[in-house]
CSV table of C-alpha atoms in Angstrom, one decimal:
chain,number,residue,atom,x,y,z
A,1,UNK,CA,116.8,113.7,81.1
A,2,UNK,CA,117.9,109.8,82.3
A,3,UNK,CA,118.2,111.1,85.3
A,4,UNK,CA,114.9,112.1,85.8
A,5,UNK,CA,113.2,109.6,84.2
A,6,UNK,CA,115.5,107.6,86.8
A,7,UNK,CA,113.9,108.6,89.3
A,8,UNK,CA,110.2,108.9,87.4
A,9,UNK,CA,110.6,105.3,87.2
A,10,UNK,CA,111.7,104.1,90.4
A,11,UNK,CA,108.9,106.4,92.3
A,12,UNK,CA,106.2,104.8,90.2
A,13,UNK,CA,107.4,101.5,90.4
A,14,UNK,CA,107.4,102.1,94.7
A,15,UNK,CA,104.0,103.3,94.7
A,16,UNK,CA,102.8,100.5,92.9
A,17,UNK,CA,104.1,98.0,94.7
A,18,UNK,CA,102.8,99.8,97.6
A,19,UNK,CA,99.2,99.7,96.6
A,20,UNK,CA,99.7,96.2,95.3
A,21,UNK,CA,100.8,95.1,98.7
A,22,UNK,CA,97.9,97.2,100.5
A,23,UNK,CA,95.6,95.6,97.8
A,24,UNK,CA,96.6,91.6,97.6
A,25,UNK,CA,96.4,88.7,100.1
A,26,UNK,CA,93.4,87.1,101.6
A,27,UNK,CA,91.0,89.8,102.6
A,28,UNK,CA,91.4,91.6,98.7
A,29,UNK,CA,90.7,95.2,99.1
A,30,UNK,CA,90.7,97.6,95.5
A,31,UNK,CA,93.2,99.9,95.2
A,32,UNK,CA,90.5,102.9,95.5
A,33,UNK,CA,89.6,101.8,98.3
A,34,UNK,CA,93.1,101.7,99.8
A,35,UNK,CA,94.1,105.7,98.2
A,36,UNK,CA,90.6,106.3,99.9
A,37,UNK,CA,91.3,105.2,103.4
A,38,UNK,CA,95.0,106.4,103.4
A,39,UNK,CA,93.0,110.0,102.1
A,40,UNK,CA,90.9,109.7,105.1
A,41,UNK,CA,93.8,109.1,107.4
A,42,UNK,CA,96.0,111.5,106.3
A,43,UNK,CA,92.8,114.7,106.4
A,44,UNK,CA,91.4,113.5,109.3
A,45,UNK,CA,88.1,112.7,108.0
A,46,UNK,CA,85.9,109.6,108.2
A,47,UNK,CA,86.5,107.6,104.6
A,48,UNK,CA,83.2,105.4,105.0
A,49,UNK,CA,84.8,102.1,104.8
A,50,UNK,CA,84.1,99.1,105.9
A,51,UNK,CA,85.3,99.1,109.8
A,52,UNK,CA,87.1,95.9,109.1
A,53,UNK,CA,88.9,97.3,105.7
A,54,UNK,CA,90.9,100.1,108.0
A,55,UNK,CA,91.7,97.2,110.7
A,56,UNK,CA,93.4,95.0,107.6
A,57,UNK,CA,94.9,98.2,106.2
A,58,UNK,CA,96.6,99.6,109.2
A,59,UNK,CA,96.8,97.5,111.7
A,60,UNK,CA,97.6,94.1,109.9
A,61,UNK,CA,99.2,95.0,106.4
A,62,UNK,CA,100.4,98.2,107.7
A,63,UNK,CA,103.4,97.3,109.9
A,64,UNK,CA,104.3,95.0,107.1
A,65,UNK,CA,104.5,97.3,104.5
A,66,UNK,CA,106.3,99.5,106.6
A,67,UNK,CA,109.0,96.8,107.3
A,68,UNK,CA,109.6,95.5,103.8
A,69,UNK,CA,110.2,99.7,102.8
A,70,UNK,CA,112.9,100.0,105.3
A,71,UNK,CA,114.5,96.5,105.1
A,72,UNK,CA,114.5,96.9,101.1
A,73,UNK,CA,115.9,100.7,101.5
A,74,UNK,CA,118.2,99.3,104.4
A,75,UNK,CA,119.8,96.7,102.5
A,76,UNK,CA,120.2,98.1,98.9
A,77,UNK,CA,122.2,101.3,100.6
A,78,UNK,CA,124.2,99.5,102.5
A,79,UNK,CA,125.4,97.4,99.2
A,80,UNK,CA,125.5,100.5,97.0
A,81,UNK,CA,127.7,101.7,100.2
A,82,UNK,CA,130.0,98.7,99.7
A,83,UNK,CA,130.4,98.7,96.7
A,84,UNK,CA,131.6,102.1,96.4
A,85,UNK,CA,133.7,101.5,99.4
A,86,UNK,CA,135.2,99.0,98.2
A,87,UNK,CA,135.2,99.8,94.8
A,88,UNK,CA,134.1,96.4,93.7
A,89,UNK,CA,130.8,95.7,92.1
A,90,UNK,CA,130.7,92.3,93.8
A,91,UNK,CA,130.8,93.5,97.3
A,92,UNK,CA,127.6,93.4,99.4
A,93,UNK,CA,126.4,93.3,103.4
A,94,UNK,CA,127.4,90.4,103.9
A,95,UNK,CA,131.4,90.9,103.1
A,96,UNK,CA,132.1,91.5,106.7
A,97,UNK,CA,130.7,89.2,108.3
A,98,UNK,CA,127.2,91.3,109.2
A,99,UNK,CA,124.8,88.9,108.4
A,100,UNK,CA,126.9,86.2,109.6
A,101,UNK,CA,127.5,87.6,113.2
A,102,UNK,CA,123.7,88.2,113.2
A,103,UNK,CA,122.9,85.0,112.5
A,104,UNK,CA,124.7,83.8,115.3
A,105,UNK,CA,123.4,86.0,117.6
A,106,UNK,CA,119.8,85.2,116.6
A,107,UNK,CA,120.9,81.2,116.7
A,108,UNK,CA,122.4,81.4,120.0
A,109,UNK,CA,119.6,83.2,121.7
A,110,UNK,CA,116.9,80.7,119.9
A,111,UNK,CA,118.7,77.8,121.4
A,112,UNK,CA,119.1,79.7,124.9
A,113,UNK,CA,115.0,80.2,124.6
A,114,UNK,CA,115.3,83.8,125.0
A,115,UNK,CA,112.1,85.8,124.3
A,116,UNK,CA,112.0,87.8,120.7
A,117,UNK,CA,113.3,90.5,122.0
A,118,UNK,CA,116.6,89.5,123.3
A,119,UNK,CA,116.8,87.3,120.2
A,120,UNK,CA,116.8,90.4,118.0
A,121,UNK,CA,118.8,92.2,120.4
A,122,UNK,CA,121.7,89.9,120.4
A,123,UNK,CA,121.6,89.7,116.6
A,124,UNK,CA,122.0,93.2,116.4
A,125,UNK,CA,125.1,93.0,118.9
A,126,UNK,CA,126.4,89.9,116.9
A,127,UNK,CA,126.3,92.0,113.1
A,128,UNK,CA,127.9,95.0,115.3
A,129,UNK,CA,130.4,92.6,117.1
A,130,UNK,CA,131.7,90.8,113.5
A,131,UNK,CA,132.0,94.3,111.8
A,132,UNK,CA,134.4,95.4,115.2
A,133,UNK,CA,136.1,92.2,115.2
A,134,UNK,CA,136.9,92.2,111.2
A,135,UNK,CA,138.4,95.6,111.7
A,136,UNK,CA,140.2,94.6,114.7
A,137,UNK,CA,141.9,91.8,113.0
A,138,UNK,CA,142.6,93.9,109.3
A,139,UNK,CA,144.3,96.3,111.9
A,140,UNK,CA,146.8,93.4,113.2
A,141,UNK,CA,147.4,92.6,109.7
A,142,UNK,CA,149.7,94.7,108.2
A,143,UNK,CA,151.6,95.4,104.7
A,144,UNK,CA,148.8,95.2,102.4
A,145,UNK,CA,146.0,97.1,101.0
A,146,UNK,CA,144.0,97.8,103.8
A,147,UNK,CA,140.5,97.4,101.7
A,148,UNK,CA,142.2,93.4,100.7
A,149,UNK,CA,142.5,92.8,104.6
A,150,UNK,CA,139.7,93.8,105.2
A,151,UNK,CA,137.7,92.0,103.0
A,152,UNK,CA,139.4,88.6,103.3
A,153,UNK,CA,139.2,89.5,106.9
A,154,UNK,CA,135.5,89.4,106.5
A,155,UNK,CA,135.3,86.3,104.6
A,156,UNK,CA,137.6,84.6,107.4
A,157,UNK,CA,135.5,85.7,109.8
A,158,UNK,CA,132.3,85.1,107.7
A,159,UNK,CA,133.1,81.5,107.4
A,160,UNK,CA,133.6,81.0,111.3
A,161,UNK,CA,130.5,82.3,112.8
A,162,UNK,CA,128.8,80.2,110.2
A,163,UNK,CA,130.4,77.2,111.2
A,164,UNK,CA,128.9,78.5,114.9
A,165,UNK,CA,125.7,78.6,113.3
A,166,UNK,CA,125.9,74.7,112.2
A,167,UNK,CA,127.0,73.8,115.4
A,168,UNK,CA,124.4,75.8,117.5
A,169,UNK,CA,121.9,74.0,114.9
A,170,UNK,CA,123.7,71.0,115.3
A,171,UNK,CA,123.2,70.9,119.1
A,172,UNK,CA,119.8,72.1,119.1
A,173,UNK,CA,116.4,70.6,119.9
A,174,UNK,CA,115.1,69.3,116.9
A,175,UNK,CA,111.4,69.2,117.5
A,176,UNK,CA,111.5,72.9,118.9
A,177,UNK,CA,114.4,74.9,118.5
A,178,UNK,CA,115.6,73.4,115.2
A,179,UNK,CA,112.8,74.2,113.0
A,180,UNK,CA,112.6,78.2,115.2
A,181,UNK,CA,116.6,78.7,113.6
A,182,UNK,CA,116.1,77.4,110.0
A,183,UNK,CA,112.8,79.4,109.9
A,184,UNK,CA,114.7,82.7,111.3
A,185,UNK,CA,117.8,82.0,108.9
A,186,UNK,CA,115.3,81.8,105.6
A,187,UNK,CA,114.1,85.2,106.5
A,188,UNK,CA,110.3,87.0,107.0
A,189,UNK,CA,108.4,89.8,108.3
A,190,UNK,CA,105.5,87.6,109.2
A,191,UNK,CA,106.5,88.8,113.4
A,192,UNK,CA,107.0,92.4,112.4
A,193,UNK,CA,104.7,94.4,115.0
A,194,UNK,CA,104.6,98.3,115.8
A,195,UNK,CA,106.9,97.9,118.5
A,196,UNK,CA,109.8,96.4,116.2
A,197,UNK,CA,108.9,99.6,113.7
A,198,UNK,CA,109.1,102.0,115.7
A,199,UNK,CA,113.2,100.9,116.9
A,200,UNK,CA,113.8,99.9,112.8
A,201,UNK,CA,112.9,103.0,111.6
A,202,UNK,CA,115.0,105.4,114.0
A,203,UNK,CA,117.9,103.0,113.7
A,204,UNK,CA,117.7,102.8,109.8
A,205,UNK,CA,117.1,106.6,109.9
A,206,UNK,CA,120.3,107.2,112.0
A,207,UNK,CA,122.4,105.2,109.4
A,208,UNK,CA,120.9,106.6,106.1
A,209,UNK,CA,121.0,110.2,106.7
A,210,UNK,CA,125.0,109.7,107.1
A,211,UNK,CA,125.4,107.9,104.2
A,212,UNK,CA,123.2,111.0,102.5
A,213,UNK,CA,125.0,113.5,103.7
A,214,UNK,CA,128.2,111.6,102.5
A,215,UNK,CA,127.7,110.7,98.8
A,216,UNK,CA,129.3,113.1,97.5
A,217,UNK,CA,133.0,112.1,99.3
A,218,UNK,CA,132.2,108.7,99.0
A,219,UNK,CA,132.6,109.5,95.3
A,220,UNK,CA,135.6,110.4,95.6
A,221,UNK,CA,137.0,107.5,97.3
A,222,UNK,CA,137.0,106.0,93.4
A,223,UNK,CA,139.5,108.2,92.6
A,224,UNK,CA,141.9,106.1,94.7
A,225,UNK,CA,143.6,107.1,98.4
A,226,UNK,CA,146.1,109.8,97.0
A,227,UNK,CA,143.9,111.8,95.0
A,228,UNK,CA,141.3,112.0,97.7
A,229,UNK,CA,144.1,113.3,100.2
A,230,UNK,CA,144.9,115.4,97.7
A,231,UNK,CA,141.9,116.7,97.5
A,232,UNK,CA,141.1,117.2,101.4
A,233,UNK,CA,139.5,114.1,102.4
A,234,UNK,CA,140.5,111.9,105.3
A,235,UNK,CA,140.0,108.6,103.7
A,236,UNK,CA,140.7,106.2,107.0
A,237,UNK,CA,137.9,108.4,109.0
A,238,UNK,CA,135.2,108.5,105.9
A,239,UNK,CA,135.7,104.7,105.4
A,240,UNK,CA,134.9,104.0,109.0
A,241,UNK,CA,131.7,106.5,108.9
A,242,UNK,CA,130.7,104.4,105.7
A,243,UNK,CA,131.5,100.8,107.0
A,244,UNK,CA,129.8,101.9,110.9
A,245,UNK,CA,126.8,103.3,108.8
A,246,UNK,CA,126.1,100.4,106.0
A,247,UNK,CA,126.9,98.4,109.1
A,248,UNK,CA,124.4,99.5,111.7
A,249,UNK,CA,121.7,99.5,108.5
A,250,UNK,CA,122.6,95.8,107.8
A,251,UNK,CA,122.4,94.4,111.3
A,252,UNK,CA,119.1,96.7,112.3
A,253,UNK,CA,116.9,95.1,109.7
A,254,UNK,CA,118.6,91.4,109.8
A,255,UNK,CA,117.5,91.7,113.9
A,256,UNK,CA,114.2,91.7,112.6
A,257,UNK,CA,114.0,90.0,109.4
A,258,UNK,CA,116.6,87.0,109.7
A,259,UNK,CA,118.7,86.7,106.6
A,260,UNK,CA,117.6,88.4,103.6
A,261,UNK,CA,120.5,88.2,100.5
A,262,UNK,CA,120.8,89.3,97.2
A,263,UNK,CA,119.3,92.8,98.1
A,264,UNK,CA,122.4,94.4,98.4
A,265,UNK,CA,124.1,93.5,95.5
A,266,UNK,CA,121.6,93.1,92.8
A,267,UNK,CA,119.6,96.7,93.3
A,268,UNK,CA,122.7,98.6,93.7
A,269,UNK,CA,123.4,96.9,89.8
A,270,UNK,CA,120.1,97.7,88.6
A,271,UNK,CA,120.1,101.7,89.9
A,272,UNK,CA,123.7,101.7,88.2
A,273,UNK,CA,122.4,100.4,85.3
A,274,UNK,CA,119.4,103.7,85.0
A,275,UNK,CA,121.7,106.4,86.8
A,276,UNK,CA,125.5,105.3,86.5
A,277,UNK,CA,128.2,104.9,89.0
A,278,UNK,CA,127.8,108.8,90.1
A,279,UNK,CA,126.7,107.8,94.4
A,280,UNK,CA,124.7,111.7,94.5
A,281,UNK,CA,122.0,109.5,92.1
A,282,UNK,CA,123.2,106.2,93.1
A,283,UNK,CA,122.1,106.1,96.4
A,284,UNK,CA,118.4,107.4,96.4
A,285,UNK,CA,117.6,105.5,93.2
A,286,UNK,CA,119.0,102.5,95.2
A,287,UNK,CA,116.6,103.0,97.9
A,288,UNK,CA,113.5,104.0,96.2
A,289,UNK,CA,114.1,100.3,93.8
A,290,UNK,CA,115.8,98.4,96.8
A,291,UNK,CA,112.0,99.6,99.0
A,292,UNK,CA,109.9,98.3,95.9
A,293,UNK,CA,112.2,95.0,95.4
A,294,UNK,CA,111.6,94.1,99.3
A,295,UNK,CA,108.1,95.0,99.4
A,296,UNK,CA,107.2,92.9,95.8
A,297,UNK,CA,109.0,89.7,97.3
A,298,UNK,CA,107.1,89.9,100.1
A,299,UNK,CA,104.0,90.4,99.0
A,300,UNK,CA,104.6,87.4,96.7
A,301,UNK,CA,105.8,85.5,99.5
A,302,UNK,CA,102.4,85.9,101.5
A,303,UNK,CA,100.2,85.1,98.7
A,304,UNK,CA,101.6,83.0,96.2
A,305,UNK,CA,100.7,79.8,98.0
A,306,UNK,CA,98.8,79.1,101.4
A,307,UNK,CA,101.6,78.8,103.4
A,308,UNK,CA,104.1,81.9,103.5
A,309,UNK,CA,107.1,81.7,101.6
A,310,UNK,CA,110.4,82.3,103.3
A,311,UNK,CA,112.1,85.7,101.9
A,312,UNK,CA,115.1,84.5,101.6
A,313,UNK,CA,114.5,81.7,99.0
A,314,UNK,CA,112.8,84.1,97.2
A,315,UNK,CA,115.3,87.1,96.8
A,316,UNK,CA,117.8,84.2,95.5
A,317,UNK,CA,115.4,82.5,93.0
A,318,UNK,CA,114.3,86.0,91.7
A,319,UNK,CA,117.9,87.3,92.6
A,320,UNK,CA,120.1,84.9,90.5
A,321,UNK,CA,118.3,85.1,86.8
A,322,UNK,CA,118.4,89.2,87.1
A,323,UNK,CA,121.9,89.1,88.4
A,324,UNK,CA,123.1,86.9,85.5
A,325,UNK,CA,121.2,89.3,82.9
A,326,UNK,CA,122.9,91.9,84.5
A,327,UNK,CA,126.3,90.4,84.5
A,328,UNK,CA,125.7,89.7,80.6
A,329,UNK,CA,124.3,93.0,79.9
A,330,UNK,CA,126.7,95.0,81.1
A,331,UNK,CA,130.2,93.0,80.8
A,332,UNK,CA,132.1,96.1,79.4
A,333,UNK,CA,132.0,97.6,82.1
A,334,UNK,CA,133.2,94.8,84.3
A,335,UNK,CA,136.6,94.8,82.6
């Protein structure tokens, strides 16, 4: 019965925040409206709207909408992914070095004046890149739990690309390419066009359906290394599927978003908190809240004020109040 009302919950709370983010901004449109036109779409029949209504719905909010769902769902399944990985409820994209290497590779092709493209690319390559070179270097370290190494080596390596980041911004232009790298580093989808969707979605596709099929071994791995041998499953070959998966989900939408924290470790807490640790519920009720948390920020961030908001200042102000309630609320189980 939680379960389901779970799931009541977090499907309600998506398609509102879908109509609210079809609805708001500075061409207001009323939600009949919107379930009209997306009626019309979907049967093929003429809605008798407003020419200029269907343009703003699915051709400028559209894409949008489209990219906060899959950045939100992106992020909160990699850090439910983590977490469970790891088995530490303080674990998130970031802990090897994904968004880090991303950033870099976004930096360094800003301050080579590449064209958007190539920008994304390389930041793709550089969250691929940091994941390969942490495990490369937990591999040379031997003798210790192999989740420790490979977590400090993400920190290790976290810490140096960022200090490539301050010198890349150190070194840049500051009239030009300055102002480009702190605006990609604060995160937005205000660039997001159909081209960029239509490469998000396959790649976010192509690491969630992994991590789907998985959830039930990734359970499992919290019953420690021996009992899941015991039990059949090749721990070193499901942790790489898990970290290559969370991985490729993590770097896709930072490519196209910049730097977007606090997703992946606060809705993972919250879809705990309604469904429990169990990663069969854990994961979908991640994605469904993590999809609505993404797509509420950004609506926020687009009309709060004239000028847009950058989405990473506003996952941390709305981030760090929750994750505190959340860290009082359920101590108990922290110990």
């Amino acid at each position: 019965m939680r379960t389901r009302a779970a799931y009541a919950f977090a499907i309600l709370l998506l398609v509102a925040a879908v109509l609210m983010a079809f609805s708001v901004g500075r061409f207001p449109i009323p939600a009949a409206h919107v379930l009209e036109a997306a009626f019309a779409r979907l049967t093929g029949t003429l809605s008798g709207l407003d020419p200029a209504v269907e343009t703003v719905l699915f051709s400028v909010r559209g894409p949008r909408v489209l990219a906060a769902l899959l950045v939100g769902s992106a992020l909160a399944a990699a850090g439910a992914a983590y977490q469970g990985l790891f088995r530490n409820p303080l674990v998130s994209p970031d802990i090897l070095g994904v968004s880090s290497g991303a950033a870099l590779g976004a930096v360094l092709g800003i301050y080579l004046s590449l064209d958007v493209l190539t920008i994304q690319a390389m930041a793709f390559a550089g969250g691929l890149g940091a994941v390969a070179a942490v495990y490369l270097l937990a591999s040379r370290v031997g003798g210790h739990d192999p989740v420790l190494v490979l977590v400090l080596a993400g920190v290790a390596l976290g810490a140096l690309l960022g200090a490539g980041v301050s010198l890349l911004k150190y070194l840049a232009d500051p009239y030009n390419q300055l102002p480009a790298i702190t605006f990609w580093l604060l995160g937005s989808l205000a660039a997001v066009d159909r081209s960029d969707m239509q490469v998000l979605a396959l790649l976010v596709v192509m690491s969630l359906v992994p991590l789907w099929a998985l959830r039930w071994r990734i359970n499992l791995l919290s019953l420690g290394d021996d009992e899941a041998r015991a039990l059949g499953v090749e721990t070193g070959r499901l942790r790489l599927a898990i970290v290559v998966c969370a991985t490729l989900a993590t770097a896709s939408v930072v490519s196209v978003a910049g730097i977007v924290g606090w997703v992946g470790l606060l809705i993972p807490h919250v879809a705990r908190l309604l469904v429990g640790p169990d990663f069969r519920r854990l994961l979908p009720v991640s994605i469904l809240l993590g999809a609505s948390f993404m797509l509420g920020v950004d609506t926020v961030a687009r009309t709060l004020i004239r000028t847009e908001l950058p989405l990473g200042v506003l996952t941390a102000a709305l981030g760090t109040p929750v994750f505190v309630w959340l860290l009082a609320a359920t101590r108990r189980h922290w110990q």
